[in-house]
XYZ file of C-alpha atoms in Angstrom:
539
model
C 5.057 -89.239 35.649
C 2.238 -88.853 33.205
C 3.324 -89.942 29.305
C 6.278 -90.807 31.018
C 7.704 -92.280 27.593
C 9.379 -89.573 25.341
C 7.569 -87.885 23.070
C 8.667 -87.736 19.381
C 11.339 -89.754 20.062
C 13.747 -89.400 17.381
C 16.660 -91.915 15.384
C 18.963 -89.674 15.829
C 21.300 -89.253 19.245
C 19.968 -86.471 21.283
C 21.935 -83.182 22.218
C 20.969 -83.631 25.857
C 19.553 -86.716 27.456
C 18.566 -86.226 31.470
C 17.951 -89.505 33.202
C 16.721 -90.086 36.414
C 18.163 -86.636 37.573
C 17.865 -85.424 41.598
C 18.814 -82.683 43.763
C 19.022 -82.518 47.067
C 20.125 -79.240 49.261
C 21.417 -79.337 52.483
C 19.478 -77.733 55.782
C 19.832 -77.787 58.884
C 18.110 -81.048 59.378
C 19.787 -82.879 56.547
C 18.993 -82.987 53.014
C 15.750 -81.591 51.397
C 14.682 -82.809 48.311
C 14.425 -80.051 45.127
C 14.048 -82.397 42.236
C 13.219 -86.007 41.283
C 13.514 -88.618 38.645
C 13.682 -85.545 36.247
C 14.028 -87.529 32.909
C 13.429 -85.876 29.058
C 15.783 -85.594 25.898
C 16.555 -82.993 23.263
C 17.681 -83.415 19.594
C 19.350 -80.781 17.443
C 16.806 -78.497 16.394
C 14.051 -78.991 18.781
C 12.719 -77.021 21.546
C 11.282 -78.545 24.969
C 9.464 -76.411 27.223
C 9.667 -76.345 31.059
C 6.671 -75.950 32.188
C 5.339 -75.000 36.025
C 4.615 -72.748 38.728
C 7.759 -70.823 40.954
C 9.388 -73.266 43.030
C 8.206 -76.013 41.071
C 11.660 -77.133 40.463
C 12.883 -75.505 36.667
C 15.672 -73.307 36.844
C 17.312 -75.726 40.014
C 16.883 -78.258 36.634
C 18.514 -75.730 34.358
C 21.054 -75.276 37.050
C 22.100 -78.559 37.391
C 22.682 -78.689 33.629
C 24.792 -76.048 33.735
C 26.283 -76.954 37.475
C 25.992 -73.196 38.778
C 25.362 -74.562 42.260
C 28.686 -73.015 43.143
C 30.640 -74.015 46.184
C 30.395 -74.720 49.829
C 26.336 -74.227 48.055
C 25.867 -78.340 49.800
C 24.208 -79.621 46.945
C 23.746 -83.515 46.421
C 22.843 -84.071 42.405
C 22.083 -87.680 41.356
C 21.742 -89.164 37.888
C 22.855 -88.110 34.265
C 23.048 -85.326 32.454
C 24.503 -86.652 28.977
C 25.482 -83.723 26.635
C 26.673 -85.180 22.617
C 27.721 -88.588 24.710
C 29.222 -86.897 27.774
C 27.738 -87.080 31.273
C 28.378 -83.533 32.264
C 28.254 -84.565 36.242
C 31.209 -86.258 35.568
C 33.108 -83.765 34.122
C 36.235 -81.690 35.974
C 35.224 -77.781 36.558
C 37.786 -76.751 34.247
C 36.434 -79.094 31.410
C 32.848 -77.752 32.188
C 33.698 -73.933 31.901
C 35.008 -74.779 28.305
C 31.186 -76.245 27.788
C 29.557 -73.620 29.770
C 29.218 -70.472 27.737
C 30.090 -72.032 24.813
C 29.199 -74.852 23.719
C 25.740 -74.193 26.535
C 24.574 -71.049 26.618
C 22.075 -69.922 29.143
C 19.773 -66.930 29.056
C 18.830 -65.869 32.698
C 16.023 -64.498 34.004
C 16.923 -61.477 36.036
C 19.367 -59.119 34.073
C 20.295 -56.729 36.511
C 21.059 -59.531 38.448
C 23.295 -61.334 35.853
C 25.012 -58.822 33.841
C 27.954 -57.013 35.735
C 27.341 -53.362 37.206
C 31.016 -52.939 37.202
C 31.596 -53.252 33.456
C 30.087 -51.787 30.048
C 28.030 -54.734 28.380
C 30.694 -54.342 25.408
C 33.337 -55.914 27.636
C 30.833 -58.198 28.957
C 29.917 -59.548 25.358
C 33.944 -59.324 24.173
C 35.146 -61.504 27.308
C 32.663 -64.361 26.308
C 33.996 -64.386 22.806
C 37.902 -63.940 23.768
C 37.403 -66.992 26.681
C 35.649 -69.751 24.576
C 36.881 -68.499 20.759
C 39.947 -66.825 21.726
C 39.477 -63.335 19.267
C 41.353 -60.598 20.341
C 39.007 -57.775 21.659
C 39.894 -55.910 18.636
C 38.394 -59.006 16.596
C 35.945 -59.393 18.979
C 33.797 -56.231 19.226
C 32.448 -56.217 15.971
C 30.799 -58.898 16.483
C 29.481 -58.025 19.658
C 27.403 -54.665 17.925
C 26.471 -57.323 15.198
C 25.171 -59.175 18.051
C 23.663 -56.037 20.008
C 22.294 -55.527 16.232
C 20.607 -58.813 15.855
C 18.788 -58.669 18.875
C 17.525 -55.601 18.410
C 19.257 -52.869 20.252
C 18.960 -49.577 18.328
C 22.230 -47.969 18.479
C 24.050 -50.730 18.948
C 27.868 -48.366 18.271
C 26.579 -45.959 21.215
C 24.860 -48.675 23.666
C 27.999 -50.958 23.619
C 29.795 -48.775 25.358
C 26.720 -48.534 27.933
C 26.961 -49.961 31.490
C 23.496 -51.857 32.670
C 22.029 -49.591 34.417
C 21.991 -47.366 31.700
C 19.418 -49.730 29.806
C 15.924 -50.740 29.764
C 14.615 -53.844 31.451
C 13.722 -55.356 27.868
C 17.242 -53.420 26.192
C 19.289 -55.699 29.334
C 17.336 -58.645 28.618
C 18.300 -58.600 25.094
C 21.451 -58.081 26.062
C 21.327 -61.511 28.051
C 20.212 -62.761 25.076
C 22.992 -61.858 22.937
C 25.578 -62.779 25.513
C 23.999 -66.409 25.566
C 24.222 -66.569 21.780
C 27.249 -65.083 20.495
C 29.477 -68.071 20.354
C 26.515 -70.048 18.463
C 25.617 -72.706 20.830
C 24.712 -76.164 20.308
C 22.016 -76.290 23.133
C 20.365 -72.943 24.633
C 18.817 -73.205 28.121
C 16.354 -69.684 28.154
C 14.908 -69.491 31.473
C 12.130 -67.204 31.202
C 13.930 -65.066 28.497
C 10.722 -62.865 27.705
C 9.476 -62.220 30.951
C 10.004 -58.190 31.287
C 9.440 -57.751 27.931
C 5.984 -56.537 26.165
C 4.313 -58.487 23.219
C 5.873 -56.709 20.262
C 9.457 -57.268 21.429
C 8.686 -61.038 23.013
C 7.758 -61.865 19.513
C 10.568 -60.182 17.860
C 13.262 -62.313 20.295
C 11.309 -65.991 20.038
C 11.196 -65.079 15.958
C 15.134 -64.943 16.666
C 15.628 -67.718 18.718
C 13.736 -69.899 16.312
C 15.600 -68.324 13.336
C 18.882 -69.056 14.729
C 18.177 -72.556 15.986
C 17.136 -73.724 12.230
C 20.235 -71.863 11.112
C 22.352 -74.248 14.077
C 20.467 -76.656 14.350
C 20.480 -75.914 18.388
C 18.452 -77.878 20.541
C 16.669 -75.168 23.103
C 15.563 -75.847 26.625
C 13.067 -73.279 27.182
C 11.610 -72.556 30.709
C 8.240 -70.757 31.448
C 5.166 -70.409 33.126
C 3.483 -68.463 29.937
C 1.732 -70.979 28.052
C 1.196 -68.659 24.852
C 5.188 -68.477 24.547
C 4.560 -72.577 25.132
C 2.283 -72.719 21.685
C 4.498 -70.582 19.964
C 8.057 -71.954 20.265
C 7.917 -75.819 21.911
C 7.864 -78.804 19.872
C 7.429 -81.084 23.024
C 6.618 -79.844 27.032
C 7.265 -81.104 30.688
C 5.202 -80.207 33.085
C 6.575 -79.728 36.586
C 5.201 -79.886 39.917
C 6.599 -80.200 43.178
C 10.121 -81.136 42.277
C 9.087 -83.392 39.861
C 7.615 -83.774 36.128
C 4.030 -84.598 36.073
C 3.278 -84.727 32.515
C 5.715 -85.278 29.377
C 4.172 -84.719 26.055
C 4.189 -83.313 22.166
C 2.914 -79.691 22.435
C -0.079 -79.783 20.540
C -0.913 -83.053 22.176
C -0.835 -81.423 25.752
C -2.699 -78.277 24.804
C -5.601 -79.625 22.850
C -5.808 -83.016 25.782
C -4.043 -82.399 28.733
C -4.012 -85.359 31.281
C -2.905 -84.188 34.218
C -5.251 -81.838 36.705
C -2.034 -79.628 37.262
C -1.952 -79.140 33.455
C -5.277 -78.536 32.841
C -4.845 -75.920 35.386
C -2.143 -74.104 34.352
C -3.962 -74.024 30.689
C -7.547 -72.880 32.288
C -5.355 -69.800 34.117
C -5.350 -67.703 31.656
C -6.750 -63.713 32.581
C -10.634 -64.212 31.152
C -14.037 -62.675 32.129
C -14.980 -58.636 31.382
C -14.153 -55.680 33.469
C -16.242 -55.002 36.246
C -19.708 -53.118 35.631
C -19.182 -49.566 36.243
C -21.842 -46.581 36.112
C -20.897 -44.551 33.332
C -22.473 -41.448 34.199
C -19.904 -41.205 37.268
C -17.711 -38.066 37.283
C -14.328 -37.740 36.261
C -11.694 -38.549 39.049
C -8.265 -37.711 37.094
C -7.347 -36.201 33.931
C -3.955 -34.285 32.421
C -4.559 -32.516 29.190
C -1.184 -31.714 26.833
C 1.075 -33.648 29.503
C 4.935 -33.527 28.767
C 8.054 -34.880 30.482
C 11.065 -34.469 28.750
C 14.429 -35.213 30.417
C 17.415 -32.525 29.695
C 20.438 -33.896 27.898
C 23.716 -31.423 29.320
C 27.179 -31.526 27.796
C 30.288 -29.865 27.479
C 31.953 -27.593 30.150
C 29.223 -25.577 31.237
C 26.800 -28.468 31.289
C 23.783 -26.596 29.117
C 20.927 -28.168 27.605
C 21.766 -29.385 24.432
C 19.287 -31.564 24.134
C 16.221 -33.649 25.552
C 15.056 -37.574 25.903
C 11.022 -37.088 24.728
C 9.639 -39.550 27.314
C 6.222 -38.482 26.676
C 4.697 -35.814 24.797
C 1.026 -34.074 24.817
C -0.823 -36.729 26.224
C -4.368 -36.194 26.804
C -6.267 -38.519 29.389
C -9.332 -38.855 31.485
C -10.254 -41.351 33.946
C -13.961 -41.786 35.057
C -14.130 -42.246 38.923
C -14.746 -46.233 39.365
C -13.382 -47.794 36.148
C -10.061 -48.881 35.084
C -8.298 -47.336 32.284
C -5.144 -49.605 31.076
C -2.714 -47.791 29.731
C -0.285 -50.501 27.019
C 2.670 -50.043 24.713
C 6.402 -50.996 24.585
C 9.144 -50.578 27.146
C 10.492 -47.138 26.712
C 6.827 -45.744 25.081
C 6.077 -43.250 28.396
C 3.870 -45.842 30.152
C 5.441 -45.710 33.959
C 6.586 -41.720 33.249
C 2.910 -40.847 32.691
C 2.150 -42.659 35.618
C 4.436 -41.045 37.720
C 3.787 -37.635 36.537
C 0.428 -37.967 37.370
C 1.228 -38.529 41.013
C 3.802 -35.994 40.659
C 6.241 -38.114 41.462
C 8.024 -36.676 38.243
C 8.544 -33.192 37.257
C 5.846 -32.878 33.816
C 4.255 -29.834 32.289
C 0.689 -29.233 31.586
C -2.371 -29.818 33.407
C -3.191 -32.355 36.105
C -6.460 -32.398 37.700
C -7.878 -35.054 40.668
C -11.146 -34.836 42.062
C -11.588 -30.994 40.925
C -7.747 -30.121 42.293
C -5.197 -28.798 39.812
C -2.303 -30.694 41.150
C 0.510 -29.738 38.787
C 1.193 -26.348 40.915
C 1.215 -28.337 43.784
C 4.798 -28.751 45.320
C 5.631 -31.277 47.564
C 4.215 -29.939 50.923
C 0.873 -29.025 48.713
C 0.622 -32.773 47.823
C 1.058 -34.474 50.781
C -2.650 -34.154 51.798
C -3.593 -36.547 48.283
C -0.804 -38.647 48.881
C -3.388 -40.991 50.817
C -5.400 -40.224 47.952
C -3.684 -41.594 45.363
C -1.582 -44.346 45.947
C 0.946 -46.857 43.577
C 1.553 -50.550 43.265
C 5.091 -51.113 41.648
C 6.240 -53.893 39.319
C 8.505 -55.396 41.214
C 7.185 -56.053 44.759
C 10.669 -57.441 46.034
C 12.505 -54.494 45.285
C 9.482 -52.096 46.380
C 9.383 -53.637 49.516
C 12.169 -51.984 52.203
C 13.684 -56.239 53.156
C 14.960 -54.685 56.437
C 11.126 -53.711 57.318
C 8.853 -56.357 58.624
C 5.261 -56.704 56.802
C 3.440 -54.899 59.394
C 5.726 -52.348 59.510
C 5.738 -52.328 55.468
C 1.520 -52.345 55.409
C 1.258 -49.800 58.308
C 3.677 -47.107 57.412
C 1.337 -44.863 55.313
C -1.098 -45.079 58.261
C 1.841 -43.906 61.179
C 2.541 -40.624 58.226
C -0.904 -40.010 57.386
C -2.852 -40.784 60.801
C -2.962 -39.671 64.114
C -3.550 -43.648 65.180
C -2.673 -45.669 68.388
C -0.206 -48.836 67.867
C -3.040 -50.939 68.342
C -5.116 -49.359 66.069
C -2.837 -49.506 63.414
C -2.531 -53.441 64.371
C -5.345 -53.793 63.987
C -6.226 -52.029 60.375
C -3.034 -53.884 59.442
C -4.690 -57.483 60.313
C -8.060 -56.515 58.886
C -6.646 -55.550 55.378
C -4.245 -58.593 54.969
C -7.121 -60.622 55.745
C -8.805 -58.557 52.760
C -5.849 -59.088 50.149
C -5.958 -63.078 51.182
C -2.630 -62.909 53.618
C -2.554 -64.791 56.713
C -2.164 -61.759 59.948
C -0.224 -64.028 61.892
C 2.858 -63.458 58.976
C 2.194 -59.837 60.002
C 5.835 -60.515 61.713
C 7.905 -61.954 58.956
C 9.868 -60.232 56.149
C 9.617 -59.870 52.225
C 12.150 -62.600 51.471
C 9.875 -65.015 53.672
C 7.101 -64.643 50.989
C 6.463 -65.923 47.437
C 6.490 -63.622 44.572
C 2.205 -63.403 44.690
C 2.378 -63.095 47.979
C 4.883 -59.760 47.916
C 2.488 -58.745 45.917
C -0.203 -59.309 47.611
C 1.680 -57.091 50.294
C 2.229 -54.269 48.066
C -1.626 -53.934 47.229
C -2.362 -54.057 50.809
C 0.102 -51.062 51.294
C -1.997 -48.840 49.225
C -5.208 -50.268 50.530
C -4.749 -49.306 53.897
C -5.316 -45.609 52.856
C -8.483 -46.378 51.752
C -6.894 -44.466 48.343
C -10.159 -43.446 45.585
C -7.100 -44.009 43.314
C -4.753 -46.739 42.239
C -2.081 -46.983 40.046
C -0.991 -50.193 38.729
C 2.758 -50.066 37.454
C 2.703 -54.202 35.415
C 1.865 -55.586 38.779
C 1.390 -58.979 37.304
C 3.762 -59.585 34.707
C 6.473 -60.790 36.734
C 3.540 -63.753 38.126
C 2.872 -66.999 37.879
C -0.646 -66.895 35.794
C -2.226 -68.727 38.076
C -1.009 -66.749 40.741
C -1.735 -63.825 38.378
C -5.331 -64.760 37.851
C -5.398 -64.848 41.851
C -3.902 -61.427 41.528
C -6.632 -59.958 38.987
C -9.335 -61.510 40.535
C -8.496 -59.627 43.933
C -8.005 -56.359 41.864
C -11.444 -56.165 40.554
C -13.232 -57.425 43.987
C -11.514 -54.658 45.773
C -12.725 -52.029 42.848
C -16.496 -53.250 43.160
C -16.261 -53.154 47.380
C -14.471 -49.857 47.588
C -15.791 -48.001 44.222
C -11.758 -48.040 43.142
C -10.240 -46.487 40.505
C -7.827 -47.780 38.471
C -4.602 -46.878 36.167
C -3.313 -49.935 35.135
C -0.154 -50.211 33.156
C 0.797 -53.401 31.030
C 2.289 -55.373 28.258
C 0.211 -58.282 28.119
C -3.234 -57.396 26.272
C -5.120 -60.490 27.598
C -4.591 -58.904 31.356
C -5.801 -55.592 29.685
C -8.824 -57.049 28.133
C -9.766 -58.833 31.361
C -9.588 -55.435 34.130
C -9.989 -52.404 31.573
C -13.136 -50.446 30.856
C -10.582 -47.821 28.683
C -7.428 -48.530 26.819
C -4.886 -46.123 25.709
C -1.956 -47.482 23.470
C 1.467 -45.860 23.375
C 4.322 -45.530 21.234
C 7.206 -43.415 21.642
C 5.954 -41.207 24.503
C 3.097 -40.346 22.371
C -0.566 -41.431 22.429
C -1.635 -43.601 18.959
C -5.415 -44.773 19.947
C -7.419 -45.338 22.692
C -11.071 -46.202 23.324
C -13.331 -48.336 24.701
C -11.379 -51.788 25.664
C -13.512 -54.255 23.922
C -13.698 -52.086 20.713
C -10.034 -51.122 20.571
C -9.367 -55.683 20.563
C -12.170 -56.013 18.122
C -11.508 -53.224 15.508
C -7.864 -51.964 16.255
C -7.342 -48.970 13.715
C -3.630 -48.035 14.134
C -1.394 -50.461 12.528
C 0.461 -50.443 15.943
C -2.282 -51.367 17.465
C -3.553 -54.135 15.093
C 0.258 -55.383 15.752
C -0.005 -55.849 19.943
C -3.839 -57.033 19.175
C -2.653 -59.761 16.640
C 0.394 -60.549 18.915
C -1.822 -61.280 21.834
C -4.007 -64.097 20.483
């Protein structure tokens, strides 16, 4: 291990000292190695980041912490984990639940996945305090809205009695984040806390974690492959690779001189270069003038109208046949519902026009002729991708709905466009799960591709990569645009992507437009202050 002596070591004992930690899993052959020598210490008040690729060995680290291997999970952990003097590997289950929750909370990455469907997140956020502070629920749920409050859920009265799937991807994550630090923890393990969430609101939940761990004094193990987040909230970082930490260093120490190649690669991935040149005197491919979508609220007997969530209101676009126009904002600002109303895949009013067509009084059997047309690329590629479908079967289905094709000509398209998206044909077999997170992606681009679509759109297709993968990801985008003259709707948080792939910005807020213009001019001379906010938040 590079710098393999601690950084900033300090006089005082550390919250969390990891020596010499291993995990091994069992498979069929035996034991398979997941970590090694892991080794790095935390004091109150300071924040570590976990730095690496997926599968490079950080939340099995954060697992073993926390020991959430579970049982009958064959799991063979080695070394210390010493939390305020204790070795927690030592410890009986029942001692560690007291510990777990309480004393170490733990922000998870996937929500949905970690919050139960079953209950209302106010019963969720009640039965952590009741179990490790024993408050009735009566005492209890106060503090859970000041909670829901302080991580910045509007409504927080209403949305407590909410059930997950009722919330946002960034509202659920915040409720995570809450659950993790109600009972005031002395060490926080966030494993990729900000992930689904866009710049405004990452900034607004790091500014809280770092308030509340000078208020604590809580050390923070924070895990991530975003090396921004890294400048803004680590006092020291580990680099992992492989199972195993590569380089150990103070923050500013690693960023300005990294040592390591796998460092200096991570820090050289970050989305750079200028969109694509484009002909500006090509025609206009798509464009929706006074676009609305607003979703009817019904109540009482009779189940009338009495109201309407404003998802987006009036917008006004145009997108010139070739370029890319990225379309940015908050979670909950009409992003993704524009984008689905333009492929009328939502009920919207107003005008919608592609390639000369007025599709808007289209209905279904009317549209099925674009369909091949204009094609999508979700967010999440795992849960866009059917698991029970292999990948040919995934790739080729547009072509078996859409073309009057022979088995082995579809084969055959299907080998010759996951060659094109960088995907070996002989996988052509397997299923999602057998793939890495860029790679699913990589499938779901060569999904739409196969349609030869003149339009894409791009529903945060990178946010949930690596950024090396990412920059894999990007790279591919814009090499397909210049071969195939594509063109481009690409919807996104993160402002650096946008700056990299966009000829056109628009920047939303509420389900209403606030500025758009040329990319380049929109980051150097922002004019709404909502704007200058996400611009400022970027660097």
């Amino acid at each position: 291990m590079t710098n393999s002596t601690l950084p900033n070591a300090t006089s005082t004992h550390p919250v969390l000292k990891v020596d010499s930690l291993a995990a091994d899993v069992m498979n069929g052959d035996g034991y398979s190695s997941i970590i090694r020598d892991i080794q790095f210490e935390i004091a109150g008040g300071e924040t570590l980041a976990l730095v690496g690729e997926s599968g490079s060995g950080k939340s099995v680290t954060a697992n073993a912490i926390m020991r959430l291997f579970g049982r009958g999970a064959n799991w063979n952990t080695k070394g210390s984990i010493e939390f305020d003097g204790e070795d927690l590997l030592q410890l009986s289950e029942r001692r560690m639940r007291g510990i777990r929750g309480g004393r170490i909370g733990m922000i998870f990455q996937e929500p949905m996945v970690s919050l139960n469907p079953l209950h209302k997140i106010g019963k969720q956020l009640v039965e952590v305090v009741e179990i490790h502070r024993g408050l009735r629920a009566s005492q209890a749920k106060p503090l859970a809205i000041e909670w829901l409050k302080k991580v910045g859920i509007r409504h927080p009265e209403q949305k407590i009695n909410a059930y997950p799937h009722e919330l946002s991807g960034g509202e659920r994550q915040r409720v995570m984040i809450a659950i993790a630090l109600i009972n005031e923890p002395e060490l926080l393990i966030a494993d990729e806390p900000t992930t689904a969430l866009d710049v405004s609101v990452q900034a607004q939940i790091l500014d809280l974690i770092k308030e509340l761990q000078q208020e604590l004094g809580m050390a923070i193990l924070f895990i991530t492959h975003d090396l921004s987040i890294v400048k803004r909230i680590a006092d020291n970082v580990a680099v992992m690779k492989s199972g195993e930490i590569v380089e150990y260093a103070n923050c500013q120490q690693l960023m300005s001189n990294p040592q390591h190649p796998y460092s200096k690669l991570l820090i050289d991935a970050d989305p750079s270069g200028l969109p694509i040149a484009t002909d500006p005197s090509s025609p206009e491919l798509l464009s929706a003038e006074e676009l609305k979508v607003w979703f009817p609220i019904t109540g009482g007997i009779f189940k009338r109208v009495v109201d309407h969530v404003k998802a987006v209101t009036d917008i006004n676009l145009h997108i010139i046949k070739g370029q890319t126009v990225g379309l940015v904002g908050e979670s909950g600002s009409g992003k993704s519902t524009t984008g689905m109303a333009l492929l009328r895949l939502v009920d919207s009013e107003g005008t919608i026009v592609f390639d000369g067509n007025n599709v808007d009084v289209l209905d279904r059997k009317g549209m099925l002729p674009l369909r091949k047309r204009m094609q999508v690329v979700f967010q999440d590629p795992f849960s866009a991708l059917n698991p029970r479908m292999s990948v040919a079967q995934i790739i080729g289905e547009g072509l078996f709905v859409h073309e009057a094709f022979t088995a082995e000509q579809i084969d055959e398209q299907i080998q010759e466009v996951m060659l094109e998206v960088g995907l070996d044909p002989t996988t052509r077999f397997r299923y999602p799960n057998e793939f890495s997170g860029g790679q699913r992606q990589r499938i779901a681009i060569a999904r739409a591709l196969i349609l030869k679509p003149e339009f894409i759109l791009l529903d945060e297709p990178t946010s949930s990569l690596d950024r090396t993968v990412q920059k894999q990801v990007l790279d591919l985008l814009k090499s397909l645009q210049q071969k195939y003259g594509l063109t481009y709707l690409f919807i996104s948080h993160d402002l650096s992507v946008v700056r990299s792939l966009c000829h056109h910005t628009i920047v939303m807020q509420a389900g209403e437009v606030v500025e758009e213009g040329p990319t380049e001019q929109l980051f150097t001379t922002p004019k709404h202050p909502y704007t200058q906010q996400l611009v400022t938040l970027s660097h």
